[in-house]
Coordinates of C-alpha atoms in Angstrom, one line a residue:
X70 CA 29.5 -19.6 -37.9
X71 CA 28.2 -21.2 -34.7
X72 CA 24.7 -22.5 -34.1
X73 CA 22.7 -23.4 -31.0
X74 CA 19.9 -25.9 -31.9
X75 CA 17.2 -26.3 -29.4
X76 CA 14.9 -29.3 -28.9
X77 CA 12.0 -29.8 -26.4
X78 CA 12.5 -28.2 -23.0
X79 CA 16.0 -27.0 -24.0
X80 CA 14.3 -24.2 -25.9
X81 CA 13.0 -22.8 -22.6
X82 CA 16.6 -21.8 -21.8
X83 CA 17.4 -20.5 -25.2
X84 CA 14.7 -17.9 -25.7
X85 CA 15.5 -15.9 -22.5
X86 CA 19.1 -15.7 -23.6
X87 CA 18.3 -13.9 -26.8
X88 CA 16.1 -11.4 -25.0
X89 CA 19.3 -10.3 -23.2
X90 CA 21.1 -9.0 -26.3
X91 CA 24.8 -10.0 -26.4
X92 CA 24.4 -12.6 -23.7
X93 CA 27.9 -13.9 -24.1
X94 CA 29.2 -10.9 -22.1
X95 CA 27.3 -11.7 -18.8
X96 CA 26.5 -15.4 -18.8
X97 CA 27.0 -15.8 -15.0
X98 CA 24.4 -13.2 -14.0
X99 CA 21.9 -14.5 -16.6
X100 CA 22.4 -18.0 -15.3
X101 CA 21.7 -17.0 -11.8
X102 CA 18.6 -15.1 -12.8
X103 CA 17.3 -18.1 -14.8
X104 CA 18.0 -20.6 -11.9
X105 CA 16.1 -18.3 -9.5
X106 CA 13.2 -18.1 -11.8
X107 CA 12.9 -21.9 -12.3
X108 CA 12.9 -22.4 -8.6
X109 CA 10.2 -19.8 -8.0
X110 CA 6.8 -21.2 -7.0
X111 CA 4.8 -18.2 -8.4
X112 CA 3.7 -17.8 -12.0
X113 CA 1.4 -15.5 -13.9
X114 CA -1.9 -17.6 -13.9
X115 CA -4.1 -14.5 -14.7
X116 CA -2.0 -13.5 -17.7
X117 CA -1.9 -17.1 -18.9
X118 CA -5.7 -17.4 -18.7
X119 CA -6.2 -14.1 -20.5
X120 CA -4.0 -15.3 -23.4
X121 CA -5.8 -18.7 -23.4
X122 CA -9.3 -17.0 -23.6
X123 CA -8.1 -14.9 -26.5
X124 CA -6.5 -17.9 -28.2
X125 CA -9.8 -19.8 -27.9
X126 CA -11.4 -17.3 -30.3
X127 CA -9.0 -18.4 -33.0
X128 CA -9.8 -21.1 -35.6
X129 CA -6.4 -22.7 -34.9
X130 CA -6.8 -23.2 -31.2
X131 CA -5.2 -26.5 -30.0
X132 CA -3.8 -28.1 -26.9
X133 CA -0.5 -26.3 -27.7
X134 CA -2.1 -23.0 -26.5
X135 CA -3.1 -24.6 -23.2
X136 CA 0.3 -26.3 -22.8
X137 CA 2.1 -23.0 -23.6
X138 CA 0.1 -20.5 -21.5
X139 CA -0.5 -22.8 -18.5
X140 CA 1.9 -25.6 -18.2
X141 CA 5.1 -24.1 -19.8
X142 CA 4.2 -20.9 -18.0
X143 CA 4.1 -22.8 -14.7
X144 CA 7.4 -24.5 -15.3
X145 CA 9.5 -21.6 -16.6
X146 CA 7.6 -18.8 -14.7
X147 CA 7.4 -16.6 -17.6
X148 CA 5.0 -15.4 -20.4
X149 CA 7.4 -14.3 -23.1
X150 CA 5.5 -11.7 -25.1
X151 CA 8.5 -11.1 -27.5
X152 CA 8.5 -12.4 -31.1
X153 CA 11.1 -14.5 -32.6
X154 CA 11.9 -11.8 -35.1
X155 CA 13.1 -9.6 -32.2
X156 CA 16.2 -11.8 -32.1
X157 CA 17.3 -10.8 -35.6
X158 CA 19.3 -7.8 -34.7
X159 CA 21.6 -9.5 -32.2
X160 CA 22.0 -12.5 -34.5
X161 CA 23.0 -10.3 -37.4
X162 CA 25.6 -8.6 -35.3
X163 CA 27.5 -11.8 -35.3
X164 CA 28.2 -11.7 -31.6
X165 CA 26.1 -14.7 -30.6
X166 CA 25.5 -18.2 -32.0
X167 CA 22.6 -18.4 -34.4
X168 CA 19.6 -20.0 -32.8
X169 CA 17.6 -22.8 -34.5
X170 CA 14.5 -24.1 -32.7
X171 CA 13.2 -27.5 -33.8
X172 CA 9.7 -28.9 -34.3
X173 CA 8.3 -31.9 -36.1
X174 CA 5.5 -32.1 -38.7
X175 CA 3.1 -34.5 -37.0
X176 CA 1.5 -35.7 -40.3
X177 CA 4.8 -36.6 -41.8
X178 CA 6.2 -38.1 -38.6
X179 CA 3.1 -40.3 -38.3
X180 CA 3.2 -41.5 -42.0
X181 CA 6.9 -41.3 -43.0
X182 CA 8.8 -41.6 -39.7
X183 CA 11.6 -39.8 -38.0
X184 CA 14.1 -40.2 -40.8
X185 CA 11.9 -38.4 -43.4
X186 CA 13.2 -35.0 -44.4
X187 CA 9.7 -33.6 -44.4
X188 CA 9.3 -34.5 -40.7
X189 CA 11.8 -31.8 -39.6
X190 CA 10.7 -28.2 -39.2
X191 CA 12.6 -25.3 -37.8
X192 CA 11.9 -21.8 -36.5
X193 CA 14.7 -19.1 -36.6
X194 CA 14.7 -15.3 -36.2
X195 CA 14.5 -15.1 -40.0
X196 CA 12.5 -18.0 -41.4
X197 CA 10.3 -20.9 -40.6
X198 CA 10.1 -24.0 -42.7
X199 CA 11.4 -27.4 -43.8
X200 CA 15.2 -27.0 -44.0
X201 CA 15.9 -30.4 -45.6
X202 CA 13.4 -29.7 -48.3
X203 CA 14.2 -26.1 -48.7
X204 CA 10.7 -24.6 -48.2
X205 CA 10.5 -21.5 -46.0
X206 CA 8.4 -18.5 -45.1
X207 CA 9.6 -15.4 -43.3
X208 CA 9.1 -15.8 -39.6
X209 CA 6.6 -13.0 -39.3
X210 CA 4.3 -14.9 -41.7
X211 CA 4.4 -18.2 -39.9
X212 CA 0.8 -19.3 -39.3
X213 CA -0.7 -16.9 -41.8
X214 CA -3.2 -18.1 -44.4
X215 CA -1.7 -18.8 -47.8
X216 CA -3.2 -20.3 -51.0
X217 CA -1.5 -20.7 -54.4
X218 CA 1.5 -18.7 -53.2
X219 CA -0.7 -15.8 -52.3
X220 CA -1.1 -14.3 -48.8
X221 CA -4.8 -14.7 -48.0
X222 CA -4.8 -13.3 -44.4
X223 CA -2.0 -11.8 -42.3
X224 CA -2.2 -12.8 -38.7
X225 CA -0.3 -11.1 -35.8
X226 CA 3.1 -12.7 -35.3
X227 CA 3.1 -15.6 -32.8
X228 CA 4.7 -14.8 -29.4
X229 CA 7.6 -16.8 -28.0
X230 CA 5.4 -18.3 -25.2
X231 CA 3.3 -20.0 -27.8
X232 CA 6.3 -21.2 -29.8
X233 CA 7.9 -22.6 -26.7
X234 CA 4.7 -24.7 -26.4
X235 CA 5.1 -26.0 -29.9
X236 CA 8.8 -26.8 -29.4
X237 CA 8.3 -28.5 -26.0
X238 CA 5.0 -30.4 -26.1
X239 CA 6.4 -33.9 -25.5
X240 CA 6.7 -35.9 -22.4
X241 CA 8.3 -39.3 -22.3
X242 CA 4.9 -40.9 -21.7
X243 CA 1.8 -39.4 -23.5
X244 CA -0.4 -40.7 -20.6
X245 CA 1.5 -38.4 -18.3
X246 CA 0.8 -35.5 -20.6
X247 CA -2.9 -36.3 -20.6
X248 CA -2.8 -36.5 -16.8
X249 CA -1.1 -33.1 -16.5
X250 CA -3.5 -31.4 -19.0
X251 CA -6.5 -32.8 -17.1
X252 CA -5.1 -31.6 -13.7
X253 CA -4.5 -28.1 -15.0
X254 CA -8.0 -27.9 -16.6
X255 CA -9.4 -28.8 -13.1
X256 CA -7.1 -26.3 -11.4
X257 CA -7.5 -23.3 -13.7
X258 CA -10.9 -23.7 -15.4
X259 CA -13.2 -26.0 -13.4
X260 CA -12.4 -25.1 -9.8
X261 CA -12.9 -21.3 -10.3
X262 CA -16.3 -21.9 -12.0
X263 CA -18.4 -24.4 -10.2
X264 CA -21.5 -25.6 -12.1
X265 CA -24.8 -24.0 -11.2
X266 CA -26.7 -25.8 -8.3
X267 CA -29.9 -26.0 -10.4
X268 CA -30.0 -26.6 -14.2
X269 CA -32.8 -25.9 -16.7
X270 CA -35.1 -28.8 -17.2
X271 CA -35.8 -28.0 -20.8
X272 CA -34.8 -30.1 -23.7
X273 CA -31.2 -30.0 -24.8
X274 CA -30.9 -26.8 -26.8
X275 CA -32.9 -27.3 -29.9
X276 CA -32.3 -31.0 -30.1
X277 CA -35.2 -33.3 -31.1
X278 CA -34.9 -35.7 -28.2
X279 CA -37.3 -36.7 -25.4
X280 CA -34.6 -37.0 -22.8
X281 CA -33.8 -33.7 -21.0
X282 CA -30.8 -32.4 -19.3
X283 CA -32.1 -33.3 -15.9
X284 CA -31.8 -37.0 -16.8
X285 CA -28.3 -36.6 -18.0
X286 CA -27.3 -34.5 -15.0
X287 CA -28.7 -37.2 -12.6
X288 CA -26.5 -39.8 -14.3
X289 CA -23.5 -37.6 -13.9
X290 CA -24.3 -37.2 -10.2
X291 CA -24.7 -41.0 -9.9
X292 CA -21.3 -41.5 -11.5
X293 CA -19.7 -39.0 -9.2
X294 CA -21.3 -40.8 -6.2
X295 CA -20.1 -44.3 -7.4
X296 CA -16.6 -43.1 -7.7
X297 CA -16.6 -41.4 -4.4
X298 CA -17.9 -44.5 -2.6
X299 CA -15.8 -46.9 -4.6
X300 CA -18.9 -48.8 -5.7
X301 CA -19.5 -50.9 -8.8
X302 CA -21.4 -49.8 -11.9
X303 CA -19.6 -46.7 -13.1
X304 CA -19.1 -48.2 -16.6
X305 CA -22.8 -48.9 -16.9
X306 CA -23.7 -45.3 -16.0
X307 CA -21.1 -44.0 -18.5
X308 CA -22.6 -46.1 -21.3
X309 CA -26.1 -44.7 -20.4
X310 CA -24.7 -41.2 -20.6
X311 CA -23.2 -42.0 -24.0
X312 CA -26.6 -43.2 -25.3
X313 CA -28.4 -40.1 -24.1
X314 CA -25.9 -37.7 -25.5
X315 CA -25.7 -39.5 -28.9
X316 CA -28.2 -37.1 -30.4
X317 CA -25.4 -34.5 -30.2
X318 CA -22.5 -36.5 -31.6
X319 CA -20.5 -33.4 -32.7
X320 CA -20.8 -31.8 -29.2
X321 CA -17.9 -31.7 -26.8
X322 CA -20.0 -33.5 -24.1
X323 CA -20.7 -36.5 -26.3
X324 CA -17.1 -36.6 -27.6
X325 CA -15.8 -36.4 -24.0
X326 CA -18.0 -39.2 -22.7
X327 CA -17.1 -41.4 -25.7
X328 CA -13.4 -40.8 -24.9
X329 CA -13.9 -41.5 -21.2
X330 CA -15.8 -44.7 -22.0
X331 CA -12.9 -45.9 -24.2
X332 CA -10.2 -45.4 -21.5
X333 CA -12.3 -46.1 -18.4
X334 CA -10.8 -49.5 -17.7
X335 CA -7.2 -48.2 -17.7
X336 CA -7.1 -44.8 -16.1
X337 CA -6.7 -44.1 -12.4
X338 CA -9.5 -43.2 -10.0
X339 CA -8.3 -39.6 -9.6
X340 CA -8.4 -39.1 -13.3
X341 CA -11.9 -40.5 -13.5
X342 CA -13.0 -38.1 -10.7
X343 CA -11.4 -35.2 -12.5
X344 CA -13.1 -36.1 -15.8
X345 CA -16.5 -36.2 -14.2
X346 CA -15.8 -32.8 -12.6
X347 CA -15.0 -31.4 -16.1
X348 CA -18.2 -33.0 -17.5
X349 CA -20.3 -31.5 -14.7
X350 CA -19.3 -28.0 -15.9
X351 CA -19.2 -28.8 -19.6
X352 CA -22.9 -29.9 -19.8
X353 CA -24.5 -26.7 -18.5
X354 CA -22.1 -24.6 -20.6
X355 CA -22.8 -26.5 -23.7
X356 CA -26.6 -27.2 -23.4
X357 CA -28.1 -25.0 -20.7
X358 CA -26.8 -21.6 -21.5
X359 CA -24.6 -21.4 -18.4
X360 CA -22.5 -18.3 -19.1
X361 CA -18.9 -18.1 -17.8
X362 CA -15.9 -16.3 -19.2
X363 CA -14.1 -19.5 -20.1
X364 CA -17.0 -21.2 -21.8
X365 CA -15.5 -21.3 -25.3
X366 CA -12.1 -22.1 -23.9
X367 CA -13.6 -25.1 -22.0
X368 CA -15.4 -26.5 -25.0
X369 CA -12.5 -26.1 -27.4
X370 CA -9.9 -27.5 -24.9
X371 CA -12.1 -30.6 -24.3
X372 CA -12.5 -31.2 -28.0
X373 CA -8.7 -30.9 -28.5
X374 CA -8.0 -33.2 -25.5
X375 CA -10.2 -36.0 -26.8
X376 CA -9.0 -35.5 -30.3
X377 CA -5.4 -35.0 -29.1
X378 CA -5.0 -32.0 -31.4
X379 CA -1.7 -30.1 -31.1
X380 CA 0.1 -27.4 -33.0
X381 CA -2.6 -26.5 -35.6
X382 CA -0.9 -24.1 -38.1
X383 CA -2.0 -22.5 -41.4
X384 CA 0.1 -24.1 -44.2
X385 CA 2.1 -21.6 -46.1
X386 CA 2.6 -24.3 -48.8
X387 CA -1.1 -24.9 -49.4
X388 CA -1.8 -25.2 -53.1
X389 CA 1.6 -23.6 -53.8
X390 CA 2.7 -26.0 -56.6
X391 CA 6.2 -25.9 -55.0
X392 CA 8.7 -28.6 -55.8
X393 CA 8.1 -30.4 -52.5
X394 CA 6.4 -33.7 -51.6
X395 CA 2.8 -33.3 -52.8
X396 CA 1.2 -34.0 -49.4
X397 CA 2.8 -30.9 -48.0
X398 CA 0.7 -28.7 -50.3
X399 CA -2.7 -30.5 -50.1
X400 CA -3.9 -29.5 -46.6
X401 CA -4.8 -26.1 -45.4
X402 CA -3.3 -26.7 -42.0
X403 CA -0.3 -28.6 -40.6
X404 CA 0.2 -29.9 -37.1
X405 CA 3.6 -29.1 -35.5
X406 CA 4.8 -30.8 -32.3
X407 CA 7.9 -31.3 -30.2
X408 CA 10.8 -32.7 -32.3
X409 CA 11.6 -34.9 -29.3
X410 CA 8.9 -37.2 -30.6
X411 CA 11.2 -37.8 -33.6
X412 CA 14.8 -37.5 -32.2
X413 CA 15.4 -35.8 -28.8
X414 CA 18.5 -34.1 -30.2
X415 CA 18.0 -31.9 -33.3
X416 CA 20.9 -33.2 -35.4
X417 CA 19.0 -32.9 -38.7
X418 CA 18.8 -29.1 -38.4
X419 CA 22.6 -28.8 -38.5
X420 CA 23.5 -31.5 -41.0
X421 CA 22.4 -29.7 -44.2
X422 CA 25.2 -29.7 -46.8
X423 CA 25.1 -25.9 -47.0
X424 CA 26.0 -25.5 -43.3
X425 CA 29.2 -27.6 -43.6
X426 CA 29.3 -28.2 -39.9
X427 CA 32.7 -29.4 -38.7
X428 CA 32.1 -30.0 -35.0
X429 CA 29.0 -30.8 -32.9
X430 CA 28.7 -30.6 -29.1
X431 CA 25.8 -32.9 -28.2
X432 CA 24.3 -32.7 -24.7
X433 CA 22.1 -35.8 -24.1
X434 CA 19.2 -35.9 -21.7
X435 CA 17.3 -39.1 -22.1
X436 CA 19.0 -41.3 -19.5
X437 CA 15.8 -43.2 -18.4
X438 CA 15.7 -44.8 -21.8
X439 CA 19.3 -44.6 -23.1
X440 CA 21.9 -41.9 -22.7
X441 CA 22.9 -42.5 -26.4
X442 CA 19.4 -42.6 -27.9
X443 CA 19.7 -39.3 -29.7
X444 CA 23.0 -40.0 -31.4
X445 CA 21.9 -43.5 -32.3
X446 CA 18.8 -42.1 -34.0
X447 CA 21.1 -39.5 -35.7
X448 CA 23.2 -42.3 -37.2
X449 CA 20.0 -44.0 -38.6
X450 CA 18.8 -40.6 -40.0
X451 CA 22.1 -40.0 -41.7
X452 CA 22.2 -43.5 -43.2
X453 CA 18.7 -43.1 -44.5
X454 CA 19.5 -39.7 -46.1
X455 CA 23.0 -40.4 -47.2
X456 CA 24.5 -37.7 -45.0
X457 CA 28.2 -38.2 -43.8
X458 CA 28.3 -38.9 -40.0
X459 CA 30.9 -40.6 -37.9
X460 CA 30.6 -44.3 -36.8
X461 CA 29.1 -44.6 -33.3
X462 CA 30.1 -47.7 -31.3
X463 CA 29.1 -47.9 -27.6
X464 CA 30.4 -50.4 -25.1
X465 CA 27.3 -52.2 -23.7
X466 CA 28.5 -51.6 -20.2
X467 CA 28.3 -47.8 -20.9
X468 CA 24.6 -48.0 -21.6
X469 CA 23.7 -47.8 -17.9
X470 CA 26.9 -46.1 -16.6
X471 CA 28.3 -43.8 -19.3
X472 CA 31.5 -41.8 -19.3
X473 CA 31.3 -38.0 -19.2
X474 CA 32.4 -37.4 -22.8
X475 CA 32.7 -39.4 -26.1
X476 CA 34.3 -38.2 -29.2
X477 CA 33.1 -39.7 -32.5
X478 CA 35.0 -38.9 -35.7
X479 CA 35.7 -40.1 -39.2
X480 CA 36.6 -39.0 -42.7
X481 CA 34.7 -36.2 -44.4
X482 CA 32.1 -35.9 -41.6
X483 CA 31.7 -33.7 -38.5
X484 CA 33.4 -34.5 -35.2
X485 CA 30.8 -35.2 -32.5
X486 CA 31.4 -34.6 -28.8
X487 CA 28.7 -36.5 -26.9
X488 CA 28.0 -35.6 -23.2
X489 CA 25.6 -37.8 -21.2
X490 CA 24.3 -35.6 -18.4
X491 CA 24.6 -38.2 -15.7
X492 CA 27.8 -40.2 -15.9
X493 CA 30.3 -42.1 -13.9
X494 CA 32.7 -39.1 -13.6
X495 CA 30.5 -36.2 -12.5
X496 CA 27.8 -38.4 -10.9
X497 CA 30.0 -41.2 -9.7
X498 CA 27.9 -43.9 -8.0
X499 CA 24.7 -41.9 -8.4
X500 CA 23.9 -42.2 -12.1
X501 CA 20.7 -44.3 -11.5
X502 CA 19.5 -42.3 -8.5
X503 CA 20.0 -39.0 -10.4
X504 CA 18.2 -40.3 -13.4
X505 CA 15.2 -41.1 -11.2
X506 CA 15.4 -37.8 -9.3
X507 CA 15.4 -35.7 -12.4
X508 CA 12.5 -37.3 -14.1
X509 CA 11.4 -35.7 -17.4
X510 CA 7.7 -35.6 -16.2
X511 CA 8.5 -33.7 -13.0
X512 CA 7.7 -30.0 -13.5
X513 CA 9.1 -28.4 -10.4
X514 CA 12.5 -28.6 -8.6
X515 CA 14.0 -26.9 -5.5
X516 CA 16.8 -24.4 -5.9
X517 CA 19.2 -26.9 -4.4
X518 CA 18.2 -29.5 -6.9
X519 CA 18.5 -27.0 -9.7
X520 CA 22.0 -25.9 -8.5
X521 CA 23.1 -29.6 -8.4
X522 CA 22.0 -30.2 -12.0
X523 CA 23.6 -26.9 -13.2
X524 CA 26.9 -27.8 -11.5
X525 CA 26.9 -31.3 -13.1
X526 CA 26.3 -29.8 -16.5
X527 CA 29.1 -27.3 -16.1
X528 CA 31.6 -29.9 -14.9
X529 CA 30.7 -32.2 -17.9
X530 CA 32.0 -29.4 -20.2
X531 CA 34.8 -28.0 -18.1
X532 CA 36.4 -31.4 -17.5
X533 CA 36.7 -31.8 -21.3
X534 CA 37.3 -28.2 -22.4
X535 CA 40.9 -28.8 -23.4
X536 CA 39.7 -31.7 -25.7
X537 CA 37.1 -29.4 -27.3
X538 CA 39.7 -26.6 -27.8
X539 CA 42.2 -29.0 -29.3
X540 CA 39.7 -30.3 -31.9
X541 CA 38.7 -26.8 -32.8
X542 CA 42.3 -25.9 -33.3
X543 CA 42.8 -29.0 -35.4
X544 CA 39.9 -28.0 -37.6
X545 CA 41.2 -24.5 -38.0
X546 CA 44.7 -25.7 -38.8
X547 CA 43.3 -27.9 -41.6

C-alpha cells in the first residue's frame, strides 16, 4: 500500500490528480496542464462569489469559505465542484496511491498542542475523523449535524474547493493572512457596491439611542479624510465611533470598530484605509436598510474576520458517549484549520501502528524558517506518543545550506528520505535567493518561475532515485 499525504498548499496539487482517474499513466501531460493553470492570470470570480453568497446563508459560514472560494480560487484558478467521495472508485482499484488530506482541530491545537493525538484530523475518500483516536464518520456525512450518535440533519456533501480551503488556510504570518483577506474583501465585495451617496437620517434601526446614523457617518468621513491627508487625530475619531456604536455591541459595525481600535497603532496606512472603506459600506447595510446582493455575506465575513473564525464544522461526536477525550463530545461544532499550524509535514497521519509504514519520502518546504522544521517536529511528536521513529541529527552548517537528500533510519522504525526543496546541489549558490523569491505568502508566479520550481523538485528526486529504489528493494528483501 502506498499513501500520499497532503498538507497545506500541497493539497492543491493532489485533488486535481484524483479527478483524472489513473493519473499514473499520463503524469507528464497532467503536470503541463497544472503548470499552465497556476500561471494563468484569470480565475472564476463570478462563480466564487456565487458560492460565497450561498455559503453565507449557512449557519457554519466562516472565513474558510471566503478563503476557499476567493483566495484559493485565485491561486489555483479552479473551483472544484467534485466531492471527495468521487475519488473512491479509482482508489479502490489499487492503481493509485491512497490520498490522505490533513487538517488540525483548532480547539485541541490551542489547548493541547501539536503533539496531542486529538489535534490531528484527516479527510480521505472514505472517511473523515481523528485517526490517532480512532473516531471517524463516512466522508459524505462530514459537517452533518449529529447528537447522541443520531444523524439530526443531513447536509449536502462539501465540495473539494471548500475542503481545499480547510486544508490550506495557513500562511507563515497570520498578519499576512489578515491583510490578504481585507484586500480581497475590498476587491470583490466593497468596490463593486459603493455605499449610497445619501443615508437615512433616522435613528439606528430600532435602537433606543439619541445619536443617529448621520453623526456616525460624519465621523467615518472625518476618519477617511484624516487618513487621506496624513493628519493627526484618527485614533480619537475611532474611539468616538466606538462610543456611538456601543448601543449595538453585537452588531458587525461595533465589533469591527472595536477590532480596528485595538490594532490601530500597529497596522499599515493602506490597511487602515481599506478598513474604513469596508466600514462605509457596512454601516448602511447593517443600519439603514441599504440592499445589496452581498449584504449578508459582508456582515458575516466581517464578524468572522474580527473573531478570526475558521473552519466551523458540525461535530459528529457531539454527545456521542464515544471512548474519546471528553472535550471532543461536548461542543456542537469543531473548528478545523490547516495542519501546517501544527506540523507543516503530515507525519502523524502515516505513523499509525495499523499502517505499518516502512519508508517515507518527505518533501520539505519551509526554508525561510528551517528546512528541517517538519521532521524535527515529527521527532518530538513521536517521542511524546511513543511511536518508533529514526534519530534525526543535522549538521548545524546544513541548517542554512542543506544537501539535496537525507536518509534517516534505525531499528524497528520507518526509513525516512528528507528532501529540502532548495539545497546546495540543485540550487547551488542560490539557496537563500530562491527562498526569498518563492515566499509562502506570494500568491502568483510567472510560468518561467513555476517551471524553475518544478524542475528543481524533479531533480531533487531524480538525483536520488537509485537510493530510493535500493531502500525499497532492501525492505522487500527483508
